[in-house]
Amino acid sequence: RADRVHWLAILRAPWCGLTLHDLYALAGNDHHQTIWSLMQDSEVVGRLSADGKTRLLHMREVLLEAYANQGRMNVSRWIRGVWLMLNGPDCLWEQADVVDVQAFFSCLDNLDRSNQFSPERMQSEINKLFAAPDSHGEHLQMMTIHKSKGLEFDTVILLGLGASTGGNNSDQPLVLWEEVKTPHSHELLAAPYIPKGARDKESVSPYDYLASREKARDANESARVLYVAATRVERKLHLVGIANQNAKGEINPTKNTYLDLLWPTVAPIFEADLQVEGTTQPLDDIASFTPQLVRLTQPAIPQILLTHRVAITQPKPNVKPSYQNNLEADMGILAHRYMEMMAQQGLAHWTTDRVASLAPSMQHWLRQQGHVESVAKEATATLQLILKQTLNSADGQWVLQTRPDAAAELGITCYDQGGVKGYVIDRTFIEDGVRWIIDYKSVSLESNLTDNEFKTVAEQYRPQLDDYAMLFSDQAVPVKKAIFFLSAGKLIII
């Protein structure tokens, strides 16, 4: 309890959200007592703002109950209960956050079941976890112009076109040289720098000639690089640059910049903007900028936890699954991950050739799960067929097409029958006023099944989809539930 840094981090986190002023009021004047001890001191707590005091007392109430229950239940259930009382689920803003939290608690469950829990072992196992893939990762990419060569994007934004990139060009090299082609050979032309006071102002020295050639090359290279950047775009190009206005009211860009190259074309745009009536809002002083504190508006123990004794479902007995079931589960996980990426990134970015190029990474991931190379290779081939079948099927393209407010691998946590339960919906969206809830199944099926036989198989999953539908019962829209069989590329409505 003496780790002040981590204690302050807990109090700063979104579930508590103390301001820096309140944190200093709590711990800034006493560097000897622990943070937990200071939280028990009414005089110290009284120094906080009204909002800070409310937040701190809520945190103290939760932790007091947590310490009272320490050792009365397994560690995973204990930590999960504290997280829920702190409104942890309300602090998850991204879909990937839900997956990361599930991975964390799954890690704790495994340690509990194996009776190997210790703070050191927990830290070691958590260090092995990786954040869930960001399905939005390809929507925005930041890179240099040079790195963008050969790539194409729907929209390109070029920033800082008015900034100089040439460094300090006032320093003149002592010697310039260049290989010059003559009618009969190549000659090396070299010229020393001549100070201005030591040369005729009217004459052009060899050094001036070489310097002008170097300047022309730099200008041509800048134009080439700008051309490369501007031609990476397929739909929209945004050019962002700043030009300065002198005392005479004239607008001119900084010399030797990309904006300077574009100036003959964009100058009328800048001049037109000057004619717009009204004044712009002054920019805030960067020195006084304070980043927004991300936190819960009113932290409090959820009402449902105050009126009910939360019974987190105890983990099932540690029954070791068969190797085949383990392989099928891993293949399902991998198939669902790629389906999520297809849905989020759009079908325009996914072809069968791209799927084929992912075979090495699929095999590598399966080997990391403990499967031998031959099994991983065979499973990868099956996954390739499944994903290609999805891309080539009409139902698969319809399910994965981009829609406003669509979601893939949507995580929802709710209170259900005396316990907290989590759901992950593979695909959901609203089409023509109807809420679609679709669950993916990667099970292998006979290729010659009839529609009725597909429906018979799909009916086995009706209870699962009924549970999903209940999560949207507060929406005044009709619901359609369906199973999408990846291996057949077929959507069955149930």
XYZ file of C-alpha atoms in Angstrom:
494
model
C 0.000 0.000 0.000
C 3.058 2.288 0.018
C 3.313 2.619 -3.782
C 2.257 6.257 -4.092
C 2.588 6.416 -7.874
C 0.134 3.587 -8.499
C -2.253 4.838 -5.837
C -2.312 8.277 -7.456
C -2.868 6.612 -10.838
C -5.890 4.770 -9.408
C -7.335 8.033 -8.092
C -6.670 9.774 -11.408
C -8.246 6.987 -13.512
C -11.705 7.555 -15.100
C -13.608 5.633 -12.390
C -12.476 8.238 -9.802
C -11.071 11.117 -11.851
C -9.542 13.443 -9.253
C -8.135 16.659 -10.706
C -4.459 17.488 -10.273
C -5.453 20.200 -7.798
C -7.307 17.664 -5.636
C -4.493 15.124 -5.884
C -2.045 17.742 -4.642
C -4.406 18.725 -1.820
C -4.512 15.082 -0.789
C -0.848 14.122 -1.013
C 1.234 17.170 -1.874
C 2.027 18.211 1.704
C 2.673 14.787 3.219
C 5.268 12.509 1.653
C 5.510 10.079 4.567
C 2.045 8.588 5.027
C 0.600 6.207 2.461
C -2.146 7.452 0.163
C -4.558 4.985 1.771
C -3.804 6.478 5.203
C -4.369 9.995 3.908
C -7.714 8.888 2.479
C -8.807 7.980 6.037
C -7.828 11.394 7.462
C -10.948 13.602 7.575
C -8.845 16.757 7.892
C -6.901 15.928 4.730
C -10.051 14.926 2.846
C -11.606 18.249 3.850
C -8.988 20.103 1.782
C -10.407 18.719 -1.460
C -13.014 20.446 -3.590
C -16.642 19.387 -3.156
C -16.470 17.320 -6.351
C -13.129 15.821 -5.371
C -14.384 14.896 -1.912
C -17.410 13.093 -3.403
C -15.186 11.134 -5.757
C -12.638 10.240 -3.090
C -15.280 9.089 -0.590
C -16.856 6.885 -3.262
C -13.467 5.347 -3.959
C -12.828 4.847 -0.253
C -16.202 3.165 0.242
C -15.519 0.671 -2.549
C -12.008 -0.126 -1.336
C -13.103 -0.541 2.285
C -15.607 -3.179 1.205
C -12.980 -4.764 -1.040
C -10.494 -5.084 1.814
C -13.244 -6.504 4.047
C -13.902 -9.268 1.484
C -10.251 -9.999 0.724
C -9.548 -13.711 1.094
C -13.227 -14.699 1.196
C -13.392 -15.526 -2.525
C -11.012 -16.292 -5.355
C -8.885 -13.400 -6.566
C -10.449 -13.189 -10.019
C -13.955 -12.815 -8.600
C -12.710 -10.347 -5.977
C -11.013 -8.058 -8.507
C -13.934 -8.297 -10.929
C -16.332 -7.284 -8.157
C -14.255 -4.210 -7.280
C -14.084 -3.249 -10.963
C -17.867 -3.504 -11.290
C -18.473 -1.445 -8.144
C -16.215 1.244 -9.619
C -18.409 1.297 -12.750
C -15.550 -0.179 -14.760
C -17.762 -1.135 -17.749
C -18.763 2.524 -18.169
C -15.076 3.387 -18.627
C -14.792 1.277 -21.795
C -15.128 3.594 -24.775
C -13.807 1.404 -27.595
C -14.942 -2.035 -28.703
C -11.375 -3.291 -28.394
C -11.422 -2.262 -24.713
C -14.071 -4.906 -24.011
C -11.911 -7.608 -25.582
C -8.885 -6.455 -23.584
C -10.819 -6.567 -20.301
C -12.127 -10.034 -21.106
C -8.568 -11.191 -21.820
C -7.396 -9.765 -18.486
C -10.070 -11.519 -16.434
C -9.587 -14.720 -18.423
C -5.921 -14.581 -17.408
C -6.919 -14.220 -13.748
C -9.409 -17.095 -14.079
C -6.680 -19.364 -15.459
C -4.341 -18.515 -12.596
C -7.098 -19.199 -10.062
C -8.018 -22.542 -11.598
C -4.401 -23.666 -11.653
C -3.827 -22.539 -8.032
C -0.786 -20.579 -9.206
C -1.894 -17.073 -8.303
C 0.636 -14.667 -6.863
C 1.249 -10.976 -7.586
C 4.502 -11.857 -9.336
C 2.927 -14.615 -11.439
C -0.023 -12.370 -12.304
C 2.334 -9.629 -13.513
C 4.297 -12.152 -15.542
C 1.171 -13.521 -17.238
C -0.295 -10.071 -17.894
C 2.960 -9.025 -19.551
C 2.341 -11.793 -22.084
C -1.024 -10.348 -23.098
C -1.349 -8.177 -26.166
C -3.991 -5.577 -26.941
C -6.756 -6.698 -29.269
C -6.219 -5.840 -32.962
C -7.536 -2.399 -33.779
C -10.078 -2.979 -36.510
C -10.046 0.781 -37.185
C -6.279 0.836 -37.503
C -6.197 1.341 -41.249
C -8.767 4.160 -41.279
C -6.129 6.784 -40.439
C -2.420 6.522 -41.138
C 0.220 9.146 -40.383
C 3.420 8.970 -42.398
C 6.042 11.013 -44.178
C 5.648 11.848 -47.846
C 8.568 9.581 -48.702
C 6.943 6.611 -46.971
C 3.698 7.132 -48.915
C 5.322 6.431 -52.278
C 3.509 3.648 -54.104
C 0.437 3.790 -51.817
C -3.060 5.160 -52.456
C -5.675 6.539 -50.059
C -9.272 7.753 -50.316
C -8.341 11.023 -48.614
C -4.931 12.669 -48.189
C -4.221 15.597 -45.854
C -0.878 17.360 -46.372
C 0.034 19.437 -43.332
C 2.636 22.136 -42.763
C 3.098 23.096 -46.408
C 4.151 26.573 -45.331
C 6.905 25.341 -43.029
C 10.501 25.408 -44.139
C 12.153 21.999 -44.286
C 15.575 22.955 -45.537
C 17.202 23.792 -42.201
C 19.596 26.734 -42.036
C 20.283 27.553 -45.682
C 22.232 30.706 -44.837
C 25.410 28.713 -44.267
C 27.354 28.518 -47.513
C 29.641 25.540 -48.196
C 33.292 26.488 -48.481
C 33.559 24.575 -51.754
C 31.019 23.516 -54.375
C 31.781 20.982 -57.058
C 29.960 19.214 -59.840
C 30.778 16.869 -62.654
C 30.071 18.739 -65.894
C 29.668 17.054 -69.248
C 31.629 18.537 -72.141
C 31.430 17.493 -75.804
C 34.366 15.115 -75.340
C 34.480 14.159 -71.670
C 33.272 14.756 -68.123
C 35.092 17.430 -66.174
C 35.013 18.133 -62.440
C 34.172 21.766 -61.852
C 35.023 23.043 -58.365
C 34.743 26.546 -56.978
C 35.601 28.024 -53.568
C 33.302 30.343 -51.697
C 34.159 34.017 -52.216
C 32.985 36.450 -49.525
C 30.798 39.268 -50.826
C 33.374 41.949 -50.052
C 36.070 40.155 -52.043
C 34.278 39.865 -55.385
C 32.760 42.023 -58.094
C 29.048 42.492 -57.454
C 28.284 42.629 -61.173
C 30.036 39.420 -62.179
C 28.853 35.845 -61.714
C 31.497 33.602 -60.228
C 31.798 29.838 -60.837
C 30.627 29.402 -57.249
C 27.446 31.375 -58.015
C 26.854 29.219 -61.083
C 27.185 25.959 -59.132
C 25.018 27.339 -56.319
C 22.253 28.246 -58.785
C 22.325 24.725 -60.244
C 22.108 23.233 -56.746
C 19.173 25.505 -55.921
C 17.384 24.477 -59.122
C 17.891 20.808 -58.279
C 16.460 21.340 -54.800
C 13.421 23.101 -56.263
C 12.861 20.298 -58.766
C 13.178 17.680 -56.028
C 10.680 19.552 -53.849
C 8.249 19.717 -56.762
C 8.704 15.991 -57.382
C 8.085 15.118 -53.728
C 4.987 17.341 -53.647
C 3.721 15.645 -56.806
C 4.215 12.237 -55.191
C 2.222 13.326 -52.142
C -0.620 14.896 -54.121
C -1.043 11.884 -56.398
C -1.509 9.408 -53.521
C -5.172 10.427 -53.318
C -8.174 8.771 -54.955
C -10.987 11.130 -53.853
C -10.122 14.131 -51.689
C -6.915 16.117 -51.241
C -6.569 18.657 -48.417
C -3.652 21.114 -48.567
C -2.886 22.864 -45.264
C -0.400 25.710 -45.029
C 0.109 29.127 -43.452
C 1.065 32.300 -45.335
C 2.141 35.466 -43.549
C 0.722 38.957 -44.077
C 3.206 41.844 -44.023
C 2.672 45.439 -42.909
C 1.416 46.386 -46.373
C -1.309 43.756 -46.195
C 0.390 41.509 -48.747
C 0.269 37.764 -48.258
C 3.339 35.745 -49.097
C 4.420 32.225 -48.200
C 7.786 31.415 -46.710
C 10.332 30.989 -49.478
C 11.509 27.543 -50.520
C 8.494 25.747 -49.056
C 5.877 23.509 -50.639
C 3.354 26.325 -50.267
C 5.744 28.579 -52.181
C 5.655 26.097 -55.070
C 1.846 26.052 -54.998
C 1.476 29.807 -54.544
C 0.722 30.735 -58.186
C -2.329 28.463 -57.942
C -3.517 28.957 -54.358
C -2.777 32.682 -53.910
C -6.311 33.716 -55.033
C -7.801 31.434 -52.355
C -5.791 33.105 -49.600
C -6.634 36.577 -50.913
C -10.343 35.725 -51.059
C -10.275 34.557 -47.448
C -8.971 37.977 -46.394
C -12.106 39.586 -47.799
C -14.381 37.517 -45.520
C -16.019 39.749 -42.935
C -15.687 39.055 -39.241
C -12.784 38.119 -37.105
C -11.473 34.744 -36.150
C -11.320 33.609 -32.569
C -7.851 34.041 -31.044
C -5.971 30.850 -30.392
C -5.589 29.769 -26.789
C -2.192 30.241 -25.245
C -0.524 26.835 -25.415
C 1.183 27.505 -22.076
C -2.209 27.650 -20.336
C -3.643 24.598 -22.103
C -4.898 21.863 -19.792
C -5.772 18.499 -21.356
C -9.327 17.336 -20.792
C -9.662 14.893 -17.924
C -11.485 11.779 -19.093
C -13.612 10.513 -16.220
C -17.077 9.395 -15.176
C -19.483 12.284 -14.634
C -20.787 11.028 -11.298
C -18.909 8.018 -9.936
C -21.099 5.836 -7.733
C -21.701 2.179 -7.029
C -24.220 0.957 -9.648
C -27.727 0.844 -8.199
C -28.160 -2.773 -9.219
C -25.176 -3.697 -7.030
C -26.574 -1.799 -4.076
C -29.899 -3.672 -4.111
C -28.647 -7.134 -5.035
C -25.802 -9.275 -3.895
C -23.882 -9.682 -7.107
C -23.144 -13.307 -7.801
C -20.447 -13.466 -10.427
C -20.748 -16.820 -12.109
C -18.113 -19.115 -10.686
C -15.737 -20.543 -13.286
C -16.535 -23.995 -14.479
C -14.442 -26.913 -13.228
C -11.085 -27.160 -14.875
C -11.982 -29.818 -17.404
C -9.262 -30.182 -19.960
C -10.791 -29.950 -23.454
C -9.889 -32.355 -26.177
C -7.167 -31.310 -28.590
C -9.611 -31.293 -31.508
C -12.043 -29.011 -29.683
C -9.150 -26.724 -28.804
C -8.091 -26.498 -32.461
C -11.636 -25.768 -33.627
C -11.977 -23.055 -30.986
C -8.728 -21.399 -32.077
C -9.790 -21.545 -35.718
C -13.090 -19.937 -34.759
C -11.300 -17.143 -32.896
C -9.086 -16.435 -35.878
C -11.986 -16.516 -38.353
C -13.986 -14.088 -36.202
C -11.033 -11.690 -35.951
C -10.657 -11.505 -39.716
C -14.416 -11.146 -40.215
C -14.337 -8.188 -37.828
C -11.491 -6.571 -39.742
C -13.312 -7.079 -43.053
C -16.454 -5.453 -41.678
C -14.618 -2.490 -40.165
C -12.194 -1.815 -43.005
C -14.645 -2.420 -45.856
C -14.723 -4.991 -48.636
C -12.827 -2.637 -50.945
C -9.703 -3.400 -48.901
C -10.173 -7.176 -48.912
C -9.584 -9.540 -51.811
C -8.860 -13.247 -52.028
C -5.249 -12.358 -52.831
C -4.964 -10.441 -49.561
C -6.432 -13.393 -47.671
C -3.859 -15.669 -49.311
C -1.039 -13.337 -48.261
C -2.091 -13.753 -44.616
C -1.333 -17.479 -44.517
C 2.084 -17.089 -42.800
C 0.646 -14.920 -40.013
C -2.250 -17.372 -39.520
C 0.165 -20.287 -39.178
C 2.351 -18.313 -36.788
C -0.617 -17.465 -34.534
C -1.815 -21.084 -34.464
C 1.680 -22.300 -33.556
C 1.701 -19.769 -30.702
C -1.443 -21.467 -29.389
C 0.490 -24.739 -29.119
C -0.402 -26.471 -32.399
C 2.355 -28.289 -34.268
C 3.395 -26.936 -37.642
C 1.610 -29.574 -39.731
C -1.682 -28.999 -37.885
C -1.292 -25.217 -38.099
C -0.648 -25.462 -41.833
C -3.718 -27.627 -42.443
C -5.909 -25.398 -40.263
C -4.652 -22.326 -42.123
C -5.642 -23.879 -45.442
C -9.143 -24.467 -44.074
C -9.368 -20.899 -42.788
C -8.258 -19.583 -46.155
C -11.075 -21.488 -47.874
C -13.625 -20.235 -45.329
C -12.648 -16.565 -45.696
C -12.420 -16.739 -49.483
C -15.835 -18.396 -49.618
C -17.211 -15.538 -47.527
C -15.737 -12.892 -49.837
C -16.981 -14.661 -52.963
C -20.519 -15.291 -51.717
C -23.396 -12.850 -52.196
C -24.551 -13.366 -48.601
C -21.057 -12.744 -47.268
C -20.703 -9.485 -49.199
C -24.131 -8.342 -47.986
C -23.320 -9.092 -44.349
C -19.951 -7.316 -44.489
C -20.888 -4.257 -46.531
C -20.316 -0.902 -44.859
C -23.342 0.671 -43.168
C -23.801 3.635 -40.817
C -23.791 2.619 -37.144
C -22.976 -1.009 -37.955
C -20.968 -2.944 -35.377
C -18.740 -6.002 -35.476
C -17.823 -8.097 -32.418
C -19.959 -5.769 -30.296
C -19.340 -6.410 -26.593
C -22.246 -5.834 -24.184
C -22.203 -6.432 -20.420
C -25.458 -6.612 -18.452
C -26.959 -7.851 -15.196
C -28.777 -11.113 -15.847
C -30.487 -13.507 -13.418
C -28.523 -12.459 -10.363
C -25.142 -12.208 -12.065
C -23.140 -10.112 -14.482
C -22.986 -11.567 -17.960
C -21.087 -10.523 -21.045
C -22.143 -10.959 -24.659
C -20.276 -10.481 -27.929
C -22.430 -10.022 -31.039
C -20.595 -10.893 -34.242
C -22.469 -8.497 -36.532
C -25.382 -6.105 -36.079
C -26.792 -3.202 -38.066
C -30.062 -1.550 -39.074
C -31.184 -2.099 -42.667
C -34.476 -0.654 -43.971
C -35.707 -0.032 -40.445
C -34.913 -3.564 -39.229
C -32.278 -4.462 -36.629
C -30.242 -7.418 -37.909
C -28.421 -9.633 -35.410
C -26.076 -12.090 -37.090
C -23.927 -14.781 -35.512
C -21.027 -16.377 -37.394
C -20.487 -20.125 -37.379
C -17.262 -21.590 -38.727
C -18.328 -25.230 -38.340
C -17.632 -27.511 -41.284
C -20.793 -28.559 -43.137
C -21.515 -30.736 -46.114
C -21.401 -28.689 -49.298
C -24.605 -30.209 -50.694
C -26.961 -29.387 -47.810
C -30.434 -28.186 -48.761
C -31.907 -24.950 -47.446
C -34.099 -26.912 -45.031
C -31.061 -28.761 -43.696
C -29.243 -25.459 -43.188
C -32.270 -24.147 -41.288
C -32.301 -27.252 -39.098
C -28.677 -26.631 -38.121
C -29.319 -22.919 -37.588
C -32.264 -23.611 -35.285
C -29.852 -25.096 -32.746
C -28.571 -21.570 -32.098
C -31.973 -19.886 -31.675
C -31.689 -19.552 -27.848
C -28.361 -17.764 -28.243
C -29.797 -15.294 -30.757
C -32.902 -14.791 -28.616
C -30.594 -13.674 -25.788
C -28.892 -11.243 -28.156
C -32.247 -9.866 -29.312
C -33.255 -9.142 -25.706
C -30.304 -6.762 -25.439
C -32.006 -4.504 -27.997
C -35.525 -4.808 -26.592
C -35.573 -1.113 -25.664
C -35.294 -0.118 -29.325
C -38.567 0.440 -31.149
C -37.488 -1.433 -34.277
C -38.241 -4.966 -35.455
C -35.444 -7.523 -35.134
C -34.265 -10.191 -37.547
C -31.925 -12.941 -36.333
C -29.702 -14.959 -38.621
C -26.809 -17.409 -38.684
C -24.051 -16.936 -41.254
C -22.223 -20.165 -42.082
C -18.749 -19.079 -43.145
C -17.721 -22.333 -44.793
C -20.793 -22.231 -47.065
C -21.098 -18.469 -47.451
C -24.782 -18.801 -46.591
C -27.040 -16.624 -44.410
C -29.984 -18.383 -42.739
C -32.738 -16.345 -41.067
C -34.299 -17.997 -38.026
